[in-house]
Tab-separated table of C-alpha atoms and ligand atoms in Angstrom:
chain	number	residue	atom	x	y	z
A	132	UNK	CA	-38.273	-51.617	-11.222
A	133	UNK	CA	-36.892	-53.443	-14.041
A	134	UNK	CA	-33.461	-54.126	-14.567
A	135	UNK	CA	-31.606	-51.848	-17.054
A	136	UNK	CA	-30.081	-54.248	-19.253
A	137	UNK	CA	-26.538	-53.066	-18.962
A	138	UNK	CA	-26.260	-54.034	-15.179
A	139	UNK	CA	-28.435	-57.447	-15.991
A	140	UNK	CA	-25.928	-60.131	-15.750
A	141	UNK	CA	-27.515	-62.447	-17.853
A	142	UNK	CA	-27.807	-59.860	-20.668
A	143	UNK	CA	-24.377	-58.743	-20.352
A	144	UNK	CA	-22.966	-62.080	-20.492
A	145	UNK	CA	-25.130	-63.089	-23.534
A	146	UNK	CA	-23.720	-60.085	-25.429
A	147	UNK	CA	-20.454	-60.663	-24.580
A	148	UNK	CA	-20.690	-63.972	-25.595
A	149	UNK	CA	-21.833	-63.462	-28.848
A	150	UNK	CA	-19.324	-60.467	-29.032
A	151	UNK	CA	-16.303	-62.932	-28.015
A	152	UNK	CA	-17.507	-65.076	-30.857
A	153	UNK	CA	-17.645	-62.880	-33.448
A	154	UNK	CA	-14.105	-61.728	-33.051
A	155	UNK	CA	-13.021	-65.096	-32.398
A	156	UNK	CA	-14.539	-65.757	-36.178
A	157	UNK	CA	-13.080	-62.739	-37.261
A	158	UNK	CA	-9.432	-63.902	-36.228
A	159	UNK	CA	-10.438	-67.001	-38.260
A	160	UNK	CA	-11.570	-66.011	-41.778
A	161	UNK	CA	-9.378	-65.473	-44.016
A	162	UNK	CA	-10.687	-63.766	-47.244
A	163	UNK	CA	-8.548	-64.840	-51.029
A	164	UNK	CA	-7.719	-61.662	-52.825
A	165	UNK	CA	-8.092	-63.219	-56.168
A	166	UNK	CA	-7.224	-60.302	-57.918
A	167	UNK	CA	-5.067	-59.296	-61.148
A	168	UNK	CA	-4.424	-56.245	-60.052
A	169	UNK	CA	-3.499	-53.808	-56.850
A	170	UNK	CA	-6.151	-51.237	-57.638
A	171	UNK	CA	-8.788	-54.273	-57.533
A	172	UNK	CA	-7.468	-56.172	-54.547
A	173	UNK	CA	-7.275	-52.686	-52.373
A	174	UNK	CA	-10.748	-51.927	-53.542
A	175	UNK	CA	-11.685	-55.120	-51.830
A	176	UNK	CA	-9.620	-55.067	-49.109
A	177	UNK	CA	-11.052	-51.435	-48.225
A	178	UNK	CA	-14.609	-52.714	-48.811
A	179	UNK	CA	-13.148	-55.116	-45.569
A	180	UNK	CA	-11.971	-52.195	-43.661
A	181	UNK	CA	-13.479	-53.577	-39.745
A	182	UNK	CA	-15.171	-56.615	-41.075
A	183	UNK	CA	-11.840	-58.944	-41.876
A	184	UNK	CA	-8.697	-59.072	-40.392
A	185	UNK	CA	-6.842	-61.630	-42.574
A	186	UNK	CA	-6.651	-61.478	-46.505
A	187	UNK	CA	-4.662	-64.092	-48.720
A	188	UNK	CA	-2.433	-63.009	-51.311
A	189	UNK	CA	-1.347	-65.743	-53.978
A	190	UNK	CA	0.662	-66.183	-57.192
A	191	UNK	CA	-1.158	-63.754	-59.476
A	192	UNK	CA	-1.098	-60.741	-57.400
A	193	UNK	CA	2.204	-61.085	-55.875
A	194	UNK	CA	3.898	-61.851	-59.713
A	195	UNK	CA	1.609	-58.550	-61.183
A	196	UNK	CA	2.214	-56.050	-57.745
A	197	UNK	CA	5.518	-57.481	-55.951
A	198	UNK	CA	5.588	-56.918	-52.134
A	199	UNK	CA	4.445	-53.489	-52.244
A	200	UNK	CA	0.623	-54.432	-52.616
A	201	UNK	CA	1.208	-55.611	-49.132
A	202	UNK	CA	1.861	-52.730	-47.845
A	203	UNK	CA	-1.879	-50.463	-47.328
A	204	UNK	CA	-2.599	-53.945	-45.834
A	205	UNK	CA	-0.007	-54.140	-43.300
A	206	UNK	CA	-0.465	-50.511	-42.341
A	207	UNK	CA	-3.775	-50.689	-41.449
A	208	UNK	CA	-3.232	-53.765	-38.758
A	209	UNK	CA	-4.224	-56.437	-41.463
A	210	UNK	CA	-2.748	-59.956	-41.282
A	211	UNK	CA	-1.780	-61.334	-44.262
A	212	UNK	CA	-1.303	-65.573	-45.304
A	213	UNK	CA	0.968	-65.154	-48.192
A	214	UNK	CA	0.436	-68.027	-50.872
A	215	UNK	CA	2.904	-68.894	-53.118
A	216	UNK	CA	3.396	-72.306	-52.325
A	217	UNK	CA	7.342	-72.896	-52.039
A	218	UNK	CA	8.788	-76.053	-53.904
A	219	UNK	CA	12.500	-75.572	-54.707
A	220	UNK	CA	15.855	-76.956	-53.302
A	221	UNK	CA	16.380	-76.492	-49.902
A	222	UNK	CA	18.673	-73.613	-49.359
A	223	UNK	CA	16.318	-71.677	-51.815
A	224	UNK	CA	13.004	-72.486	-50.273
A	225	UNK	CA	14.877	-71.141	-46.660
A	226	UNK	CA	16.036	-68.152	-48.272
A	227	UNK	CA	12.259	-67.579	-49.577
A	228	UNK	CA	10.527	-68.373	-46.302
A	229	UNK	CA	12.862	-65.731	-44.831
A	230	UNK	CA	12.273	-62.759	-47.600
A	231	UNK	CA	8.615	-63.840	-46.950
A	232	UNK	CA	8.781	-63.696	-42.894
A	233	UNK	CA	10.452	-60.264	-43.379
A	234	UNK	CA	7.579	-58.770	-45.283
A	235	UNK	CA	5.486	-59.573	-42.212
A	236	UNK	CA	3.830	-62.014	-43.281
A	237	UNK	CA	0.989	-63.738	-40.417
A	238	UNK	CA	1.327	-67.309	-42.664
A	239	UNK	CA	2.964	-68.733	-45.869
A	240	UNK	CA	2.930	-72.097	-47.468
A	241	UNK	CA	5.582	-74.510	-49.273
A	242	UNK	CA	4.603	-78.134	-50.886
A	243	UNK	CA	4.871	-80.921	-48.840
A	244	UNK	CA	6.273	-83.354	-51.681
A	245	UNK	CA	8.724	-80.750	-51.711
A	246	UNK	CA	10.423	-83.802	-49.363
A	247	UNK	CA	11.504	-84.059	-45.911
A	248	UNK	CA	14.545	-82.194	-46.368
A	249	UNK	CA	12.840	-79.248	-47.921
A	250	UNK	CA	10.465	-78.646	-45.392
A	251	UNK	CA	12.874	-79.124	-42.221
A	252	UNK	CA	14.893	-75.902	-44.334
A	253	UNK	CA	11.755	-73.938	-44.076
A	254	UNK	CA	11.120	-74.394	-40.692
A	255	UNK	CA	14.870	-73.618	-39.577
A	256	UNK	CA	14.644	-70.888	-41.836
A	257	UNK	CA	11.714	-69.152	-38.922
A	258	UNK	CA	14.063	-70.334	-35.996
A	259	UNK	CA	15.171	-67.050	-33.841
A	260	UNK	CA	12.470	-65.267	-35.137
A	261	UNK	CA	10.298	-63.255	-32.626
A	262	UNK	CA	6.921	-63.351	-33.911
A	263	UNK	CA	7.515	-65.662	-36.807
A	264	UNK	CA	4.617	-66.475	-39.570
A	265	UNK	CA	2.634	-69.530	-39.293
A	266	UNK	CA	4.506	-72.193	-41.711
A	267	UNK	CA	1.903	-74.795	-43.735
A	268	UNK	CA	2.308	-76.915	-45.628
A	269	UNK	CA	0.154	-78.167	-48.590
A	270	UNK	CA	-0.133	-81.715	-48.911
A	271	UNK	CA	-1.971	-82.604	-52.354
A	272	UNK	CA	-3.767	-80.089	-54.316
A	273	UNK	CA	-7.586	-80.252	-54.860
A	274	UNK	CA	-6.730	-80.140	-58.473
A	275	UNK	CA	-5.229	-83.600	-58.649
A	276	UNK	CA	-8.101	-86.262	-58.875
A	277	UNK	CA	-7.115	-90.150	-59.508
A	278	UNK	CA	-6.058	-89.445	-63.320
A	279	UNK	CA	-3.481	-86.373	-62.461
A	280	UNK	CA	-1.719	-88.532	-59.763
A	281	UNK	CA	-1.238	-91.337	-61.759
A	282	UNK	CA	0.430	-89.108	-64.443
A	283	UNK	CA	3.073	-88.118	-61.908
A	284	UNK	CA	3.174	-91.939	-60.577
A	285	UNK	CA	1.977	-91.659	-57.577
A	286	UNK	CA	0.142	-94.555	-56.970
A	287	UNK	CA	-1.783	-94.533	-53.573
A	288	UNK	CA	-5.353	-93.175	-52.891
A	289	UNK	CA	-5.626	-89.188	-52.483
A	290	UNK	CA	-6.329	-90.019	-48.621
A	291	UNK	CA	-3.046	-92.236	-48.207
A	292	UNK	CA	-1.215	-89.384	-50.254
A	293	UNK	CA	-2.513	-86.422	-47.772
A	294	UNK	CA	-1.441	-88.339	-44.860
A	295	UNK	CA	2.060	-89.614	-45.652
A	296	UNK	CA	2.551	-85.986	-46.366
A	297	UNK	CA	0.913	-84.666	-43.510
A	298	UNK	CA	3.409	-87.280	-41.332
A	299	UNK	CA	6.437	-86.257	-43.213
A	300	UNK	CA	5.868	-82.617	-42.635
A	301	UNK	CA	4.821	-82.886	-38.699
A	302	UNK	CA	8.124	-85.182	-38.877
A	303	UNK	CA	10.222	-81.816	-40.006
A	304	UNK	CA	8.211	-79.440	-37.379
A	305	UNK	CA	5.440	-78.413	-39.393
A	306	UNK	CA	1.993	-78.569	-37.849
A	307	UNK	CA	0.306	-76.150	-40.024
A	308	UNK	CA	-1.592	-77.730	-43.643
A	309	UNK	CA	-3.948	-76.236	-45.970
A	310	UNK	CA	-6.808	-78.820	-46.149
A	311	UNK	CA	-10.057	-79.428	-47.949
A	312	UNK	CA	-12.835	-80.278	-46.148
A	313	UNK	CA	-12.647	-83.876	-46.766
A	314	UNK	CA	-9.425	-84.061	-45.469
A	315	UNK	CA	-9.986	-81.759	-42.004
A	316	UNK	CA	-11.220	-84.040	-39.859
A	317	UNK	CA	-8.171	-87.276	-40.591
A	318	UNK	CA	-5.838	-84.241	-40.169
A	319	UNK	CA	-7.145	-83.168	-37.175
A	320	UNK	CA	-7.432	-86.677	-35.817
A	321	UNK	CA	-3.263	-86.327	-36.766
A	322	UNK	CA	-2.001	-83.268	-35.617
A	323	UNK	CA	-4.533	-82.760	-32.449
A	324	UNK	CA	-5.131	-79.275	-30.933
A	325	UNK	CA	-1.822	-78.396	-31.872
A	326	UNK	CA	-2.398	-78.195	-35.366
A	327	UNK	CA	-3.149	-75.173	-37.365
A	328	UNK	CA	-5.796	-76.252	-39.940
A	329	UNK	CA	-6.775	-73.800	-42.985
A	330	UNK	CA	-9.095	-74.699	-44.974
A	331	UNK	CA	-10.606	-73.167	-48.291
A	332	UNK	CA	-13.440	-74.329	-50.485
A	333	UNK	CA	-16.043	-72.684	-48.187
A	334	UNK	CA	-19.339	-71.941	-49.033
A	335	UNK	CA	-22.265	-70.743	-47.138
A	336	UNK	CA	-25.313	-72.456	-47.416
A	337	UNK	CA	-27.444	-71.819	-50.299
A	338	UNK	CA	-24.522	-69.933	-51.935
A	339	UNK	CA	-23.196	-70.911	-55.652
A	340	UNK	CA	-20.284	-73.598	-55.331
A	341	UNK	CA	-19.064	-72.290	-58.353
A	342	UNK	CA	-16.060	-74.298	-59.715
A	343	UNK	CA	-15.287	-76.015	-55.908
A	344	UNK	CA	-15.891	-79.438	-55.531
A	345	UNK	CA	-14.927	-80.349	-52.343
A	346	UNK	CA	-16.739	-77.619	-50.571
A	347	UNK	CA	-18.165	-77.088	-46.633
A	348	UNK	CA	-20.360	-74.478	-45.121
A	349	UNK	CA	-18.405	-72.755	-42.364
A	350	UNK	CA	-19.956	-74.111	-39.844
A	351	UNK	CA	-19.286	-77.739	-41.135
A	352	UNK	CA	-15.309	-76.677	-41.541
A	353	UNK	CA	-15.336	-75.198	-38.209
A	354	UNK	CA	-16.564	-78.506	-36.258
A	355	UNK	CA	-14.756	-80.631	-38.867
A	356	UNK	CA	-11.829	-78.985	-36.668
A	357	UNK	CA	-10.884	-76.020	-38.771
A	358	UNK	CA	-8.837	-73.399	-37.410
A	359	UNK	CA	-8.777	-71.030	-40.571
A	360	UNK	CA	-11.409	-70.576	-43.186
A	361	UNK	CA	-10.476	-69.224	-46.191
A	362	UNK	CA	-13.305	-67.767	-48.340
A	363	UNK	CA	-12.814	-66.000	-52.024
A	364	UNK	CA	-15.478	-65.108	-54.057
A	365	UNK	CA	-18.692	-65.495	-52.107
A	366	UNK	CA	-17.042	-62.135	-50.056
A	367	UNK	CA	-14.654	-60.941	-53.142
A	368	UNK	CA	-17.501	-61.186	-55.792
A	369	UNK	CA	-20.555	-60.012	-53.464
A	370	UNK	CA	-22.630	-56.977	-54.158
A	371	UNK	CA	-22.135	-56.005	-50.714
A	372	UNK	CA	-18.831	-57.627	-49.759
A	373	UNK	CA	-18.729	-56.275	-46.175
A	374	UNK	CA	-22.425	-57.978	-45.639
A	375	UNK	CA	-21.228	-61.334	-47.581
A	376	UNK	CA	-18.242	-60.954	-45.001
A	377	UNK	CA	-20.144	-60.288	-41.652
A	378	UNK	CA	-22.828	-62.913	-42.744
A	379	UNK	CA	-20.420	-65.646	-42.917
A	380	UNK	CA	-18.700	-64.395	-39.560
A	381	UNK	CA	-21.969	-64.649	-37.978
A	382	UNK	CA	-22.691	-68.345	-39.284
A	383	UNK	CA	-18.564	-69.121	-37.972
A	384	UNK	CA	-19.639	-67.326	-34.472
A	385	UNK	CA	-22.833	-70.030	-33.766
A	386	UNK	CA	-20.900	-72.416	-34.560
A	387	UNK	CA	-17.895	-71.702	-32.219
B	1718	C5P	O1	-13.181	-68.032	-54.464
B	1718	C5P	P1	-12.921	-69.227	-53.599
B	1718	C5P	O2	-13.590	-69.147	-52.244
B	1718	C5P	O3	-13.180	-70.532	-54.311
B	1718	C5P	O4	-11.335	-69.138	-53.317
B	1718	C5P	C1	-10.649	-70.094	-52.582
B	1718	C5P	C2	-9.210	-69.740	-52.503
B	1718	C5P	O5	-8.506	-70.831	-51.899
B	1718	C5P	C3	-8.514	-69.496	-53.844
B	1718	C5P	O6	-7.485	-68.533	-53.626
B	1718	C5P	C4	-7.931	-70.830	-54.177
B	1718	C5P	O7	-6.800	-70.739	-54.994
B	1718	C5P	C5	-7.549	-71.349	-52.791
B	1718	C5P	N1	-7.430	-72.786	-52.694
B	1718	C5P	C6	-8.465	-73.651	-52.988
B	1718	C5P	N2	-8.311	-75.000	-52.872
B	1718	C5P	C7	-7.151	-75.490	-52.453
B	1718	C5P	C8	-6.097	-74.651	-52.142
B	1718	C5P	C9	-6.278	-73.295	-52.276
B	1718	C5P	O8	-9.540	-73.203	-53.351
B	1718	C5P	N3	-7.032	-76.789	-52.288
């Protein structure tokens, strides 16, 4: 008599495998609500409803909706990496990371050339906290080629830039960054298993790059030594956003 599958150990532990993956992916995608307004970015984030877990909210929705667009989010169990990118004095950057932590917040961001004593502010600002948000820092935007850094005067290749900054922060107790793809695997190579990696600019294969230049499938990110992906409009601007979404979490899963 055949087995039934259910009490074939080789089945089950195939499917729980692949089921272990899966949410394992799902902890790590993180999709960009791009959006101008609340109405849109809860349409979206509804379309998600089982599929994500973690959704980032940046400049342009905070500045139109405030802190209450976080709200439906953080009701429904969602974890949200709040991007706005700190760079201020110090005592103001600590008083922002700790509005932000209080919102509940999962992870939020300040700029590394924001200087040593900047960033050692924001990560006193977390200390005592019981279940404090995941502090990263960004190192150079994508946005500054060769031309834009020289403007500012900074000299040194983009490489040399991202990990002067990346020393600096881990120097003031950061080990989080947001990353492009090119620069995963060096920061990886710096921060070891400790580090909390996010990196954006993801496409899947065959999908539009759109205006990304420095762009990875997930599965490249992932063994580049990625511990977030974060992933915008190939979910946001799907037809079937939920389908985008579970594609790419299948595509993270085989490669975990
Ligand atoms: O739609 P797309 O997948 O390109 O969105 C990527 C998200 O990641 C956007 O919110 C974008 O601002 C952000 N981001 C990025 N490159 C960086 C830093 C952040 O694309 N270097």
């Amino acid at each position: 008599m055949p087995i039934p599958e259910r009490l074939n150990p080789t089945f089950v532990s195939a499917q729980s495998l692949r089921s272990g993956a899966l949410e394992e992916a799902r902890r790590r995608l993180i999709v960009a609500l791009d959006a101008p307004s609340a109405e849109m970015a809860t349409r979206i984030a509804d379309s998600l409803t089982g599929v994500c877990q973690w959704f980032k909210v940046g400049m342009e929705l905070f500045t139109a909706e405030g802190p209450a667009v976080l709200e439906p989010m953080l009701k429904r169990g969602n974890r949200i990496f709040l991007d706005l990118k700190f760079h201020d004095i110090p005592n103001t950057v600590a008083g922002a990371v700790r509005s932000a932590a209080a919102l509940g917040v999962g992870m939020l961001n300040v700029h590394a050339a924001g200087g040593p004593a900047m960033l050692a502010a924001a990560r006193a600002a977390l200390d005592g906290l019981a279940d404090p948000p995941e502090l990263l820092a960004v190192t150079m935007l994508t946005s500054m080629d060769a031309g834009q850094m020289n403007a500012i005067g900074l000299e040194r290749g983009a490489a040399e830039q991202v990990e002067l900054l990346a020393r600096m922060s881990m120097a003031a107790g950061i080990r989080g960054f947001v990353c492009s793809s090119l620069e995963v695997a060096a920061l990886r190579v710096l921060t070891g298993p400790e580090g909390v990696l996010v990196v954006p600019g993801i496409r899947p294969a065959g999908s539009e790059t759109l205006d990304q230049r420095r762009i990875a499938t997930p599965a490249e990110a992932l063994r580049q030594g990625a511990s977030y992906l974060v992933v915008g409009r190939p979910i946001t601007q799907a037809s079937d956003p939920a389908e985008a979404a579970s594609a790419i979490l299948r595509e993270m899963a085989e490669a975990l």
